[in-house]
Amino acid sequence: MSESSFDHLAVAAADDAPEQLADLRAQCPVQHSDAHEGFWALFDYESVGMAARETATFSSASGVTIPAHAFPMALPPIEADAPLHMQVRGPLLPRLSPKVMEDLEDDLRAMVRGLIDEFIESGSADLAKDLTIPFPGMSIGKLMNVPDDDIVMLRDITAHLMQNSDDMGFIMQAMGFFQKLYEDRLANPGEDLPSAILALEIDGTQVTNEEYLAIIAMVMMAGLDTTANAAGSMFRMIGANPEVREALIADPAKIPQAVEEFLRVATPLHASGRTTTEAVEVGGCPVPAGDRVLLNWLAANHDPAEFDSPETLDIERFPNRHYAFGTGPHRCLGIHLARLQLKLLAEEVLARLPDFEVDEAQVERYVGVTRGLASLPVSFTPGSTSA
Ligand code: HEM
């Protein structure tokens, strides 16, 4: 066993996080850290995957963030174990299926085009602030089947919350909006996500208003900075790798496979927490019952035991069994939406501003539970609007 003061949040904020994690993994793949009141950090692909799959031993019910988040309640489905976990997750799966995404594709593409229209004629933009940060909130608005005015409002609230996650005024505004949706869908149920959430049954009883609010807030929050940061990192990697850019412009059909590699390399949600329900041995280390454990997805995604030359960006990599969306029963519920969003963003940007150049000196890292970019200034040959 090795003792350290490893702080995943500080490491994730650095550009060379994968290299720092590789050094730590090489010292010992399972380490105890005294940071954030103490936790066990898992750095290797095998241990991280095992802990994610063994949900009876590695529980999510006491929270999946280290340190704990500020919400006064656990947020299902992510912060729930069996049987509650599947009572919430199961009925939501059809609302986030590949078929639903197929039906949304044209609308989401129009949103990306509209955002690009706002800066395409100027020859410069901030691809984070002007595109990747506003887009996820708008997409979720579409998924919730709310009117266009509400989509604009959700875009503004969520973009602000991504930069100021504890602004209570904006959190209350978002909750007020979800409460309005609750009352509306109670009176007029539809085929959309809010209707599916309020029809959920927990142990045979329909969710309470409070449970509905926790679940809808969780699902929305899970889809914001994750996607924004994945997309920001993707554009920065494309900007830094001319051969990747050329290959994707020459053959846009390669974009979905490339997206998986961008996700592996960047791993925007870099780590999740669990709590042991019994004493267990991980990678030869005895971990007592009731201890916090950190599954470092980013370290696992750069483990040479699973990925050849993990620091090489290889858009043809196959297989690519990365953990950017987690693994096991809690694997990302929004995976099909996230993949669609990233594909559309890459397709539209490469088609309309193919020669964008990143102003590396002005790039700002995102500071939060996820890793990515708060600012990605670019310049390019001006184009014309799509209308
Ligand atoms: C690139 C974007 C995304 C990334 C990298 C990502 C990553 C992840 C990861 C790693 C987990 C597992 C966490 C754990 O096991 O503790 C997860 C779970 C989850 N994600 Fe995502 N996510 C993304 C987008 C989305 C979107 C767009 C939504 C919804 C609209 C979403 C909703 C969820 C939910 C509800 C869970 C919990 C699932 C469960 O506990 O059964 N995610 N995500």
PDB file of N, CA and C in Angstrom, residues 130-226:
ATOM      1  N   ASP A 130     -18.921  30.268 -27.181  1.00  0.00           N
ATOM      2  CA  ASP A 130     -19.936  30.537 -28.208  1.00  0.00           C
ATOM      3  C   ASP A 130     -20.606  29.271 -28.746  1.00  0.00           C
ATOM      4  N   LEU A 131     -20.007  28.105 -28.473  1.00  0.00           N
ATOM      5  CA  LEU A 131     -20.563  26.907 -29.099  1.00  0.00           C
ATOM      6  C   LEU A 131     -20.705  25.732 -28.125  1.00  0.00           C
ATOM      7  N   THR A 132     -19.592  25.262 -27.584  1.00  0.00           N
ATOM      8  CA  THR A 132     -19.691  23.995 -26.828  1.00  0.00           C
ATOM      9  C   THR A 132     -20.369  24.184 -25.467  1.00  0.00           C
ATOM     10  N   ILE A 133     -20.314  25.401 -24.902  1.00  0.00           N
ATOM     11  CA  ILE A 133     -20.980  25.616 -23.598  1.00  0.00           C
ATOM     12  C   ILE A 133     -22.498  25.851 -23.764  1.00  0.00           C
ATOM     13  N   PRO A 134     -22.944  26.691 -24.727  1.00  0.00           N
ATOM     14  CA  PRO A 134     -24.409  26.854 -24.848  1.00  0.00           C
ATOM     15  C   PRO A 134     -25.150  25.626 -25.399  1.00  0.00           C
ATOM     16  N   PHE A 135     -24.490  24.825 -26.253  1.00  0.00           N
ATOM     17  CA  PHE A 135     -25.210  23.762 -26.964  1.00  0.00           C
ATOM     18  C   PHE A 135     -25.827  22.680 -26.056  1.00  0.00           C
ATOM     19  N   PRO A 136     -25.121  22.167 -25.025  1.00  0.00           N
ATOM     20  CA  PRO A 136     -25.733  21.083 -24.231  1.00  0.00           C
ATOM     21  C   PRO A 136     -27.045  21.480 -23.556  1.00  0.00           C
ATOM     22  N   GLY A 137     -27.132  22.682 -22.996  1.00  0.00           N
ATOM     23  CA  GLY A 137     -28.376  23.105 -22.338  1.00  0.00           C
ATOM     24  C   GLY A 137     -29.519  23.183 -23.343  1.00  0.00           C
ATOM     25  N   MET A 138     -29.187  23.646 -24.566  1.00  0.00           N
ATOM     26  CA  MET A 138     -30.223  23.729 -25.605  1.00  0.00           C
ATOM     27  C   MET A 138     -30.694  22.324 -25.999  1.00  0.00           C
ATOM     28  N   SER A 139     -29.739  21.395 -26.134  1.00  0.00           N
ATOM     29  CA  SER A 139     -30.103  20.021 -26.523  1.00  0.00           C
ATOM     30  C   SER A 139     -31.010  19.393 -25.487  1.00  0.00           C
ATOM     31  N   ILE A 140     -30.677  19.640 -24.208  1.00  0.00           N
ATOM     32  CA  ILE A 140     -31.492  19.025 -23.157  1.00  0.00           C
ATOM     33  C   ILE A 140     -32.884  19.646 -23.153  1.00  0.00           C
ATOM     34  N   GLY A 141     -32.957  20.949 -23.461  1.00  0.00           N
ATOM     35  CA  GLY A 141     -34.269  21.593 -23.604  1.00  0.00           C
ATOM     36  C   GLY A 141     -35.090  20.895 -24.682  1.00  0.00           C
ATOM     37  N   LYS A 142     -34.443  20.556 -25.785  1.00  0.00           N
ATOM     38  CA  LYS A 142     -35.130  19.867 -26.890  1.00  0.00           C
ATOM     39  C   LYS A 142     -35.613  18.496 -26.427  1.00  0.00           C
ATOM     40  N   LEU A 143     -34.714  17.806 -25.704  1.00  0.00           N
ATOM     41  CA  LEU A 143     -35.048  16.473 -25.197  1.00  0.00           C
ATOM     42  C   LEU A 143     -36.241  16.545 -24.239  1.00  0.00           C
ATOM     43  N   MET A 144     -36.339  17.666 -23.532  1.00  0.00           N
ATOM     44  CA  MET A 144     -37.450  17.837 -22.588  1.00  0.00           C
ATOM     45  C   MET A 144     -38.695  18.355 -23.290  1.00  0.00           C
ATOM     46  N   ASN A 145     -38.550  18.617 -24.587  1.00  0.00           N
ATOM     47  CA  ASN A 145     -39.701  19.007 -25.389  1.00  0.00           C
ATOM     48  C   ASN A 145     -40.321  20.319 -24.898  1.00  0.00           C
ATOM     49  N   VAL A 146     -39.449  21.311 -24.616  1.00  0.00           N
ATOM     50  CA  VAL A 146     -39.967  22.596 -24.146  1.00  0.00           C
ATOM     51  C   VAL A 146     -39.975  23.597 -25.306  1.00  0.00           C
ATOM     52  N   PRO A 147     -40.795  24.653 -25.238  1.00  0.00           N
ATOM     53  CA  PRO A 147     -40.869  25.616 -26.349  1.00  0.00           C
ATOM     54  C   PRO A 147     -39.543  26.365 -26.558  1.00  0.00           C
ATOM     55  N   ASP A 148     -39.398  26.977 -27.762  1.00  0.00           N
ATOM     56  CA  ASP A 148     -38.137  27.629 -28.124  1.00  0.00           C
ATOM     57  C   ASP A 148     -37.694  28.696 -27.123  1.00  0.00           C
ATOM     58  N   ASP A 149     -38.642  29.490 -26.591  1.00  0.00           N
ATOM     59  CA  ASP A 149     -38.266  30.532 -25.626  1.00  0.00           C
ATOM     60  C   ASP A 149     -37.620  29.919 -24.384  1.00  0.00           C
ATOM     61  N   ASP A 150     -38.168  28.774 -23.967  1.00  0.00           N
ATOM     62  CA  ASP A 150     -37.600  28.110 -22.787  1.00  0.00           C
ATOM     63  C   ASP A 150     -36.227  27.527 -23.104  1.00  0.00           C
ATOM     64  N   ILE A 151     -36.026  27.119 -24.358  1.00  0.00           N
ATOM     65  CA  ILE A 151     -34.704  26.599 -24.742  1.00  0.00           C
ATOM     66  C   ILE A 151     -33.656  27.703 -24.616  1.00  0.00           C
ATOM     67  N   VAL A 152     -34.024  28.913 -25.035  1.00  0.00           N
ATOM     68  CA  VAL A 152     -33.092  30.046 -24.929  1.00  0.00           C
ATOM     69  C   VAL A 152     -32.789  30.309 -23.450  1.00  0.00           C
ATOM     70  N   MET A 153     -33.837  30.248 -22.626  1.00  0.00           N
ATOM     71  CA  MET A 153     -33.635  30.494 -21.203  1.00  0.00           C
ATOM     72  C   MET A 153     -32.747  29.399 -20.595  1.00  0.00           C
ATOM     73  N   LEU A 154     -33.023  28.140 -20.952  1.00  0.00           N
ATOM     74  CA  LEU A 154     -32.193  27.039 -20.428  1.00  0.00           C
ATOM     75  C   LEU A 154     -30.752  27.182 -20.875  1.00  0.00           C
ATOM     76  N   ARG A 155     -30.558  27.619 -22.131  1.00  0.00           N
ATOM     77  CA  ARG A 155     -29.204  27.838 -22.642  1.00  0.00           C
ATOM     78  C   ARG A 155     -28.462  28.840 -21.739  1.00  0.00           C
ATOM     79  N   ASP A 156     -29.148  29.947 -21.405  1.00  0.00           N
ATOM     80  CA  ASP A 156     -28.485  30.987 -20.622  1.00  0.00           C
ATOM     81  C   ASP A 156     -28.236  30.541 -19.174  1.00  0.00           C
ATOM     82  N   ILE A 157     -29.239  29.884 -18.590  1.00  0.00           N
ATOM     83  CA  ILE A 157     -29.065  29.441 -17.198  1.00  0.00           C
ATOM     84  C   ILE A 157     -27.931  28.410 -17.113  1.00  0.00           C
ATOM     85  N   THR A 158     -27.952  27.427 -18.022  1.00  0.00           N
ATOM     86  CA  THR A 158     -26.973  26.338 -17.903  1.00  0.00           C
ATOM     87  C   THR A 158     -25.566  26.836 -18.235  1.00  0.00           C
ATOM     88  N   ALA A 159     -25.448  27.746 -19.210  1.00  0.00           N
ATOM     89  CA  ALA A 159     -24.117  28.270 -19.542  1.00  0.00           C
ATOM     90  C   ALA A 159     -23.551  29.000 -18.323  1.00  0.00           C
ATOM     91  N   HIS A 160     -24.407  29.753 -17.624  1.00  0.00           N
ATOM     92  CA  HIS A 160     -23.944  30.464 -16.428  1.00  0.00           C
ATOM     93  C   HIS A 160     -23.555  29.459 -15.334  1.00  0.00           C
ATOM     94  N   LEU A 161     -24.406  28.435 -15.155  1.00  0.00           N
ATOM     95  CA  LEU A 161     -24.120  27.470 -14.085  1.00  0.00           C
ATOM     96  C   LEU A 161     -22.843  26.678 -14.348  1.00  0.00           C
ATOM     97  N   MET A 162     -22.520  26.478 -15.631  1.00  0.00           N
ATOM     98  CA  MET A 162     -21.289  25.739 -15.927  1.00  0.00           C
ATOM     99  C   MET A 162     -20.059  26.515 -15.455  1.00  0.00           C
ATOM    100  N   GLN A 163     -20.169  27.850 -15.439  1.00  0.00           N
ATOM    101  CA  GLN A 163     -19.020  28.654 -14.995  1.00  0.00           C
ATOM    102  C   GLN A 163     -19.125  28.997 -13.512  1.00  0.00           C
ATOM    103  N   ASN A 164     -20.352  28.925 -12.964  1.00  0.00           N
ATOM    104  CA  ASN A 164     -20.574  29.336 -11.553  1.00  0.00           C
ATOM    105  C   ASN A 164     -21.509  28.315 -10.905  1.00  0.00           C
ATOM    106  N   SER A 165     -20.976  27.112 -10.645  1.00  0.00           N
ATOM    107  CA  SER A 165     -21.863  25.996 -10.299  1.00  0.00           C
ATOM    108  C   SER A 165     -22.593  26.169  -8.974  1.00  0.00           C
ATOM    109  N   ASP A 166     -22.133  27.079  -8.086  1.00  0.00           N
ATOM    110  CA  ASP A 166     -22.873  27.216  -6.823  1.00  0.00           C
ATOM    111  C   ASP A 166     -23.643  28.532  -6.730  1.00  0.00           C
ATOM    112  N   ASP A 167     -23.997  29.123  -7.867  1.00  0.00           N
ATOM    113  CA  ASP A 167     -24.796  30.349  -7.844  1.00  0.00           C
ATOM    114  C   ASP A 167     -26.247  29.984  -7.513  1.00  0.00           C
ATOM    115  N   MET A 168     -26.625  30.198  -6.240  1.00  0.00           N
ATOM    116  CA  MET A 168     -27.933  29.743  -5.759  1.00  0.00           C
ATOM    117  C   MET A 168     -29.086  30.385  -6.537  1.00  0.00           C
ATOM    118  N   GLY A 169     -28.905  31.660  -6.955  1.00  0.00           N
ATOM    119  CA  GLY A 169     -29.968  32.342  -7.692  1.00  0.00           C
ATOM    120  C   GLY A 169     -30.306  31.573  -8.967  1.00  0.00           C
ATOM    121  N   PHE A 170     -29.270  31.156  -9.695  1.00  0.00           N
ATOM    122  CA  PHE A 170     -29.497  30.442 -10.949  1.00  0.00           C
ATOM    123  C   PHE A 170     -30.000  29.015 -10.703  1.00  0.00           C
ATOM    124  N   ILE A 171     -29.499  28.389  -9.617  1.00  0.00           N
ATOM    125  CA  ILE A 171     -29.992  27.039  -9.287  1.00  0.00           C
ATOM    126  C   ILE A 171     -31.491  27.113  -9.001  1.00  0.00           C
ATOM    127  N   MET A 172     -31.910  28.143  -8.262  1.00  0.00           N
ATOM    128  CA  MET A 172     -33.328  28.284  -7.924  1.00  0.00           C
ATOM    129  C   MET A 172     -34.154  28.549  -9.189  1.00  0.00           C
ATOM    130  N   GLN A 173     -33.566  29.318 -10.114  1.00  0.00           N
ATOM    131  CA  GLN A 173     -34.275  29.589 -11.379  1.00  0.00           C
ATOM    132  C   GLN A 173     -34.496  28.279 -12.158  1.00  0.00           C
ATOM    133  N   ALA A 174     -33.451  27.436 -12.198  1.00  0.00           N
ATOM    134  CA  ALA A 174     -33.572  26.145 -12.899  1.00  0.00           C
ATOM    135  C   ALA A 174     -34.611  25.274 -12.200  1.00  0.00           C
ATOM    136  N   MET A 175     -34.585  25.253 -10.854  1.00  0.00           N
ATOM    137  CA  MET A 175     -35.541  24.413 -10.130  1.00  0.00           C
ATOM    138  C   MET A 175     -36.966  24.924 -10.338  1.00  0.00           C
ATOM    139  N   GLY A 176     -37.110  26.249 -10.376  1.00  0.00           N
ATOM    140  CA  GLY A 176     -38.436  26.834 -10.615  1.00  0.00           C
ATOM    141  C   GLY A 176     -38.961  26.407 -11.986  1.00  0.00           C
ATOM    142  N   PHE A 177     -38.058  26.365 -12.964  1.00  0.00           N
ATOM    143  CA  PHE A 177     -38.455  25.944 -14.306  1.00  0.00           C
ATOM    144  C   PHE A 177     -38.894  24.470 -14.303  1.00  0.00           C
ATOM    145  N   PHE A 178     -38.110  23.620 -13.609  1.00  0.00           N
ATOM    146  CA  PHE A 178     -38.473  22.190 -13.553  1.00  0.00           C
ATOM    147  C   PHE A 178     -39.786  21.982 -12.814  1.00  0.00           C
ATOM    148  N   GLN A 179     -40.040  22.834 -11.819  1.00  0.00           N
ATOM    149  CA  GLN A 179     -41.287  22.716 -11.069  1.00  0.00           C
ATOM    150  C   GLN A 179     -42.476  23.062 -11.976  1.00  0.00           C
ATOM    151  N   LYS A 180     -42.287  24.077 -12.815  1.00  0.00           N
ATOM    152  CA  LYS A 180     -43.352  24.471 -13.761  1.00  0.00           C
ATOM    153  C   LYS A 180     -43.632  23.309 -14.727  1.00  0.00           C
ATOM    154  N   LEU A 181     -42.522  22.672 -15.176  1.00  0.00           N
ATOM    155  CA  LEU A 181     -42.672  21.528 -16.078  1.00  0.00           C
ATOM    156  C   LEU A 181     -43.420  20.388 -15.383  1.00  0.00           C
ATOM    157  N   TYR A 182     -43.128  20.201 -14.096  1.00  0.00           N
ATOM    158  CA  TYR A 182     -43.766  19.136 -13.314  1.00  0.00           C
ATOM    159  C   TYR A 182     -45.278  19.338 -13.319  1.00  0.00           C
ATOM    160  N   GLU A 183     -45.678  20.580 -12.997  1.00  0.00           N
ATOM    161  CA  GLU A 183     -47.117  20.858 -12.918  1.00  0.00           C
ATOM    162  C   GLU A 183     -47.758  20.701 -14.290  1.00  0.00           C
ATOM    163  N   ASP A 184     -47.048  21.158 -15.323  1.00  0.00           N
ATOM    164  CA  ASP A 184     -47.587  21.065 -16.675  1.00  0.00           C
ATOM    165  C   ASP A 184     -47.766  19.605 -17.112  1.00  0.00           C
ATOM    166  N   ARG A 185     -46.707  18.784 -16.897  1.00  0.00           N
ATOM    167  CA  ARG A 185     -46.764  17.398 -17.370  1.00  0.00           C
ATOM    168  C   ARG A 185     -47.699  16.530 -16.519  1.00  0.00           C
ATOM    169  N   LEU A 186     -47.897  16.951 -15.275  1.00  0.00           N
ATOM    170  CA  LEU A 186     -48.864  16.235 -14.438  1.00  0.00           C
ATOM    171  C   LEU A 186     -50.255  16.383 -15.078  1.00  0.00           C
ATOM    172  N   ALA A 187     -50.527  17.595 -15.571  1.00  0.00           N
ATOM    173  CA  ALA A 187     -51.832  17.859 -16.186  1.00  0.00           C
ATOM    174  C   ALA A 187     -51.880  17.332 -17.625  1.00  0.00           C
ATOM    175  N   ASN A 188     -50.753  17.408 -18.351  1.00  0.00           N
ATOM    176  CA  ASN A 188     -50.731  16.983 -19.763  1.00  0.00           C
ATOM    177  C   ASN A 188     -49.538  16.064 -20.025  1.00  0.00           C
ATOM    178  N   PRO A 189     -49.618  14.791 -19.618  1.00  0.00           N
ATOM    179  CA  PRO A 189     -48.469  13.903 -19.815  1.00  0.00           C
ATOM    180  C   PRO A 189     -48.168  13.718 -21.299  1.00  0.00           C
ATOM    181  N   GLY A 190     -46.876  13.618 -21.626  1.00  0.00           N
ATOM    182  CA  GLY A 190     -46.488  13.421 -23.025  1.00  0.00           C
ATOM    183  C   GLY A 190     -45.529  12.259 -23.133  1.00  0.00           C
ATOM    184  N   GLU A 191     -44.816  12.213 -24.271  1.00  0.00           N
ATOM    185  CA  GLU A 191     -43.867  11.125 -24.511  1.00  0.00           C
ATOM    186  C   GLU A 191     -42.443  11.590 -24.230  1.00  0.00           C
ATOM    187  N   ASP A 192     -42.306  12.626 -23.390  1.00  0.00           N
ATOM    188  CA  ASP A 192     -40.978  13.219 -23.239  1.00  0.00           C
ATOM    189  C   ASP A 192     -40.315  12.828 -21.917  1.00  0.00           C
ATOM    190  N   LEU A 193     -39.085  13.330 -21.734  1.00  0.00           N
ATOM    191  CA  LEU A 193     -38.301  12.964 -20.550  1.00  0.00           C
ATOM    192  C   LEU A 193     -38.955  13.406 -19.234  1.00  0.00           C
ATOM    193  N   PRO A 194     -39.433  14.671 -19.107  1.00  0.00           N
ATOM    194  CA  PRO A 194     -40.069  15.046 -17.834  1.00  0.00           C
ATOM    195  C   PRO A 194     -41.275  14.160 -17.516  1.00  0.00           C
ATOM    196  N   SER A 195     -42.062  13.808 -18.546  1.00  0.00           N
ATOM    197  CA  SER A 195     -43.231  12.934 -18.293  1.00  0.00           C
ATOM    198  C   SER A 195     -42.760  11.568 -17.811  1.00  0.00           C
ATOM    199  N   ALA A 196     -41.679  11.056 -18.411  1.00  0.00           N
ATOM    200  CA  ALA A 196     -41.170   9.746 -18.000  1.00  0.00           C
ATOM    201  C   ALA A 196     -40.662   9.813 -16.564  1.00  0.00           C
ATOM    202  N   ILE A 197     -40.044  10.934 -16.182  1.00  0.00           N
ATOM    203  CA  ILE A 197     -39.516  11.041 -14.811  1.00  0.00           C
ATOM    204  C   ILE A 197     -40.672  11.107 -13.806  1.00  0.00           C
ATOM    205  N   LEU A 198     -41.703  11.870 -14.142  1.00  0.00           N
ATOM    206  CA  LEU A 198     -42.753  11.961 -13.119  1.00  0.00           C
ATOM    207  C   LEU A 198     -43.655  10.731 -13.058  1.00  0.00           C
ATOM    208  N   ALA A 199     -43.535   9.862 -14.076  1.00  0.00           N
ATOM    209  CA  ALA A 199     -44.295   8.600 -14.014  1.00  0.00           C
ATOM    210  C   ALA A 199     -43.491   7.490 -13.325  1.00  0.00           C
ATOM    211  N   LEU A 200     -42.245   7.764 -12.922  1.00  0.00           N
ATOM    212  CA  LEU A 200     -41.427   6.715 -12.283  1.00  0.00           C
ATOM    213  C   LEU A 200     -42.087   6.219 -11.007  1.00  0.00           C
ATOM    214  N   GLU A 201     -41.900   4.926 -10.761  1.00  0.00           N
ATOM    215  CA  GLU A 201     -42.416   4.368  -9.502  1.00  0.00           C
ATOM    216  C   GLU A 201     -41.260   3.855  -8.672  1.00  0.00           C
ATOM    217  N   ILE A 202     -41.213   4.270  -7.417  1.00  0.00           N
ATOM    218  CA  ILE A 202     -40.181   3.782  -6.503  1.00  0.00           C
ATOM    219  C   ILE A 202     -40.860   2.897  -5.474  1.00  0.00           C
ATOM    220  N   ASP A 203     -40.471   1.610  -5.449  1.00  0.00           N
ATOM    221  CA  ASP A 203     -41.122   0.612  -4.578  1.00  0.00           C
ATOM    222  C   ASP A 203     -42.640   0.656  -4.749  1.00  0.00           C
ATOM    223  N   GLY A 204     -43.094   0.804  -5.990  1.00  0.00           N
ATOM    224  CA  GLY A 204     -44.524   0.724  -6.281  1.00  0.00           C
ATOM    225  C   GLY A 204     -45.289   2.023  -6.082  1.00  0.00           C
ATOM    226  N   THR A 205     -44.610   3.092  -5.675  1.00  0.00           N
ATOM    227  CA  THR A 205     -45.305   4.372  -5.461  1.00  0.00           C
ATOM    228  C   THR A 205     -44.741   5.420  -6.414  1.00  0.00           C
ATOM    229  N   GLN A 206     -45.628   6.220  -7.007  1.00  0.00           N
ATOM    230  CA  GLN A 206     -45.164   7.250  -7.955  1.00  0.00           C
ATOM    231  C   GLN A 206     -44.230   8.248  -7.252  1.00  0.00           C
ATOM    232  N   VAL A 207     -43.208   8.714  -7.987  1.00  0.00           N
ATOM    233  CA  VAL A 207     -42.232   9.628  -7.365  1.00  0.00           C
ATOM    234  C   VAL A 207     -42.927  10.860  -6.789  1.00  0.00           C
ATOM    235  N   THR A 208     -42.355  11.352  -5.697  1.00  0.00           N
ATOM    236  CA  THR A 208     -42.877  12.593  -5.122  1.00  0.00           C
ATOM    237  C   THR A 208     -42.346  13.760  -5.941  1.00  0.00           C
ATOM    238  N   ASN A 209     -42.918  14.920  -5.706  1.00  0.00           N
ATOM    239  CA  ASN A 209     -42.458  16.145  -6.359  1.00  0.00           C
ATOM    240  C   ASN A 209     -40.956  16.347  -6.094  1.00  0.00           C
ATOM    241  N   GLU A 210     -40.552  16.117  -4.853  1.00  0.00           N
ATOM    242  CA  GLU A 210     -39.150  16.324  -4.471  1.00  0.00           C
ATOM    243  C   GLU A 210     -38.228  15.343  -5.210  1.00  0.00           C
ATOM    244  N   GLU A 211     -38.660  14.079  -5.290  1.00  0.00           N
ATOM    245  CA  GLU A 211     -37.842  13.073  -5.991  1.00  0.00           C
ATOM    246  C   GLU A 211     -37.736  13.421  -7.473  1.00  0.00           C
ATOM    247  N   TYR A 212     -38.865  13.848  -8.047  1.00  0.00           N
ATOM    248  CA  TYR A 212     -38.847  14.275  -9.462  1.00  0.00           C
ATOM    249  C   TYR A 212     -37.797  15.363  -9.667  1.00  0.00           C
ATOM    250  N   LEU A 213     -37.779  16.361  -8.759  1.00  0.00           N
ATOM    251  CA  LEU A 213     -36.837  17.480  -8.921  1.00  0.00           C
ATOM    252  C   LEU A 213     -35.387  16.998  -8.821  1.00  0.00           C
ATOM    253  N   ALA A 214     -35.119  16.079  -7.886  1.00  0.00           N
ATOM    254  CA  ALA A 214     -33.741  15.575  -7.736  1.00  0.00           C
ATOM    255  C   ALA A 214     -33.324  14.832  -9.001  1.00  0.00           C
ATOM    256  N   ILE A 215     -34.226  14.031  -9.557  1.00  0.00           N
ATOM    257  CA  ILE A 215     -33.865  13.211 -10.718  1.00  0.00           C
ATOM    258  C   ILE A 215     -33.697  14.076 -11.961  1.00  0.00           C
ATOM    259  N   ILE A 216     -34.609  14.990 -12.195  1.00  0.00           N
ATOM    260  CA  ILE A 216     -34.506  15.802 -13.417  1.00  0.00           C
ATOM    261  C   ILE A 216     -33.269  16.712 -13.338  1.00  0.00           C
ATOM    262  N   ALA A 217     -32.980  17.215 -12.131  1.00  0.00           N
ATOM    263  CA  ALA A 217     -31.783  18.065 -11.986  1.00  0.00           C
ATOM    264  C   ALA A 217     -30.530  17.240 -12.224  1.00  0.00           C
ATOM    265  N   MET A 218     -30.527  15.998 -11.723  1.00  0.00           N
ATOM    266  CA  MET A 218     -29.355  15.137 -11.899  1.00  0.00           C
ATOM    267  C   MET A 218     -29.112  14.859 -13.376  1.00  0.00           C
ATOM    268  N   VAL A 219     -30.196  14.487 -14.080  1.00  0.00           N
ATOM    269  CA  VAL A 219     -30.033  14.126 -15.497  1.00  0.00           C
ATOM    270  C   VAL A 219     -29.547  15.342 -16.290  1.00  0.00           C
ATOM    271  N   MET A 220     -30.109  16.525 -15.974  1.00  0.00           N
ATOM    272  CA  MET A 220     -29.681  17.707 -16.713  1.00  0.00           C
ATOM    273  C   MET A 220     -28.222  18.043 -16.404  1.00  0.00           C
ATOM    274  N   MET A 221     -27.870  18.049 -15.129  1.00  0.00           N
ATOM    275  CA  MET A 221     -26.491  18.430 -14.767  1.00  0.00           C
ATOM    276  C   MET A 221     -25.481  17.467 -15.373  1.00  0.00           C
ATOM    277  N   ALA A 222     -25.863  16.177 -15.443  1.00  0.00           N
ATOM    278  CA  ALA A 222     -24.926  15.178 -15.976  1.00  0.00           C
ATOM    279  C   ALA A 222     -24.603  15.428 -17.443  1.00  0.00           C
ATOM    280  N   GLY A 223     -25.499  16.137 -18.123  1.00  0.00           N
ATOM    281  CA  GLY A 223     -25.303  16.315 -19.563  1.00  0.00           C
ATOM    282  C   GLY A 223     -24.733  17.665 -19.958  1.00  0.00           C
ATOM    283  N   LEU A 224     -24.325  18.489 -18.986  1.00  0.00           N
ATOM    284  CA  LEU A 224     -23.879  19.850 -19.346  1.00  0.00           C
ATOM    285  C   LEU A 224     -22.367  19.941 -19.548  1.00  0.00           C
ATOM    286  N   ASP A 225     -21.627  20.126 -18.433  1.00  0.00           N
ATOM    287  CA  ASP A 225     -20.180  20.354 -18.601  1.00  0.00           C
ATOM    288  C   ASP A 225     -19.462  19.127 -19.142  1.00  0.00           C
ATOM    289  N   THR A 226     -20.044  17.933 -18.947  1.00  0.00           N
ATOM    290  CA  THR A 226     -19.434  16.737 -19.546  1.00  0.00           C
ATOM    291  C   THR A 226     -19.322  16.922 -21.065  1.00  0.00           C
TER     292      THR A 226
END
